[in-house]
Amino acid sequence: MSFNVDAVFQIAGIGIIVAMMHTVLKQMGKEDYAQWVTLIGFIVVLFMVATMVEDLFQTIKNVFLFKS
């Protein structure tokens, strides 16, 4: 497993887009939608990180020969 720098840029891009959408929605008086956008963005990034952590643990298992 090689570390993919693209994933870091994807997470940063999602963060920037979510922050912009949150700001615009909050300025329009749609605080509820702004919070939902932030929550959904957080969940998307959380799943991306969980996938990367799973790959890391799988690589660690393979390195130490704990293959299942």
mmCIF file of C-alpha atoms in Angstrom:
data_model
loop_
_atom_site.group_PDB
_atom_site.id
_atom_site.type_symbol
_atom_site.label_atom_id
_atom_site.label_comp_id
_atom_site.label_asym_id
_atom_site.label_seq_id
_atom_site.Cartn_x
_atom_site.Cartn_y
_atom_site.Cartn_z
ATOM 1 C CA MET A 1 0.000 0.000 0.000
ATOM 2 C CA SER A 2 1.469 3.303 -1.027
ATOM 3 C CA PHE A 3 0.180 6.484 0.520
ATOM 4 C CA ASN A 4 -1.993 8.291 -1.967
ATOM 5 C CA VAL A 5 -1.565 12.059 -1.799
ATOM 6 C CA ASP A 6 -4.682 12.457 -3.926
ATOM 7 C CA ALA A 7 -6.775 11.359 -0.958
ATOM 8 C CA VAL A 8 -5.454 14.281 1.087
ATOM 9 C CA PHE A 9 -6.396 16.708 -1.667
ATOM 10 C CA GLN A 10 -9.840 15.096 -2.011
ATOM 11 C CA ILE A 11 -10.481 15.515 1.714
ATOM 12 C CA ALA A 12 -9.259 19.111 1.605
ATOM 13 C CA GLY A 13 -11.464 19.815 -1.416
ATOM 14 C CA ILE A 14 -14.501 18.366 0.302
ATOM 15 C CA GLY A 15 -13.728 20.488 3.357
ATOM 16 C CA ILE A 16 -13.472 23.678 1.302
ATOM 17 C CA ILE A 17 -16.686 22.988 -0.613
ATOM 18 C CA VAL A 18 -18.586 22.111 2.564
ATOM 19 C CA ALA A 19 -17.300 25.250 4.310
ATOM 20 C CA MET A 20 -18.381 27.430 1.377
ATOM 21 C CA MET A 21 -21.818 25.814 1.225
ATOM 22 C CA HIS A 22 -22.216 26.153 4.981
ATOM 23 C CA THR A 23 -21.349 29.856 4.848
ATOM 24 C CA VAL A 24 -23.703 30.576 1.941
ATOM 25 C CA LEU A 25 -26.591 28.678 3.520
ATOM 26 C CA LYS A 26 -26.042 30.364 6.872
ATOM 27 C CA GLN A 27 -26.016 33.809 5.226
ATOM 28 C CA MET A 28 -29.312 32.949 3.549
ATOM 29 C CA GLY A 29 -30.822 32.070 6.921
ATOM 30 C CA LYS A 30 -30.942 28.321 6.281
ATOM 31 C CA GLU A 31 -29.036 27.205 9.379
ATOM 32 C CA ASP A 32 -30.709 23.796 9.403
ATOM 33 C CA TYR A 33 -29.560 23.000 5.869
ATOM 34 C CA ALA A 34 -26.094 24.353 6.647
ATOM 35 C CA GLN A 35 -25.746 21.934 9.546
ATOM 36 C CA TRP A 36 -26.968 19.023 7.400
ATOM 37 C CA VAL A 37 -24.407 19.857 4.709
ATOM 38 C CA THR A 38 -21.657 19.921 7.316
ATOM 39 C CA LEU A 39 -22.799 16.623 8.814
ATOM 40 C CA ILE A 40 -22.987 14.900 5.426
ATOM 41 C CA GLY A 41 -19.545 16.227 4.472
ATOM 42 C CA PHE A 42 -18.143 14.914 7.739
ATOM 43 C CA ILE A 43 -19.676 11.475 7.166
ATOM 44 C CA VAL A 44 -18.262 11.279 3.626
ATOM 45 C CA VAL A 45 -14.765 12.138 4.867
ATOM 46 C CA LEU A 46 -15.148 9.704 7.766
ATOM 47 C CA PHE A 47 -15.903 6.858 5.351
ATOM 48 C CA MET A 48 -12.903 7.819 3.213
ATOM 49 C CA VAL A 49 -10.604 7.767 6.238
ATOM 50 C CA ALA A 50 -12.115 4.499 7.506
ATOM 51 C CA THR A 51 -11.335 2.875 4.159
ATOM 52 C CA MET A 52 -7.743 4.097 4.312
ATOM 53 C CA VAL A 53 -7.355 2.823 7.897
ATOM 54 C CA GLU A 54 -8.756 -0.551 6.861
ATOM 55 C CA ASP A 55 -6.172 -0.749 4.076
ATOM 56 C CA LEU A 56 -3.449 0.166 6.566
ATOM 57 C CA PHE A 57 -4.468 -2.596 8.985
ATOM 58 C CA GLN A 58 -4.670 -5.101 6.132
ATOM 59 C CA THR A 59 -1.144 -4.166 5.075
ATOM 60 C CA ILE A 60 0.112 -4.525 8.649
ATOM 61 C CA LYS A 61 -1.473 -7.979 8.871
ATOM 62 C CA ASN A 62 0.188 -8.995 5.600
ATOM 63 C CA VAL A 63 3.585 -7.691 6.686
ATOM 64 C CA PHE A 64 3.557 -9.692 9.897
ATOM 65 C CA LEU A 65 2.091 -12.783 8.167
ATOM 66 C CA PHE A 66 -1.198 -12.833 10.048
ATOM 67 C CA LYS A 67 -3.075 -13.682 6.901
ATOM 68 C CA SER A 68 -6.619 -14.837 7.453
#
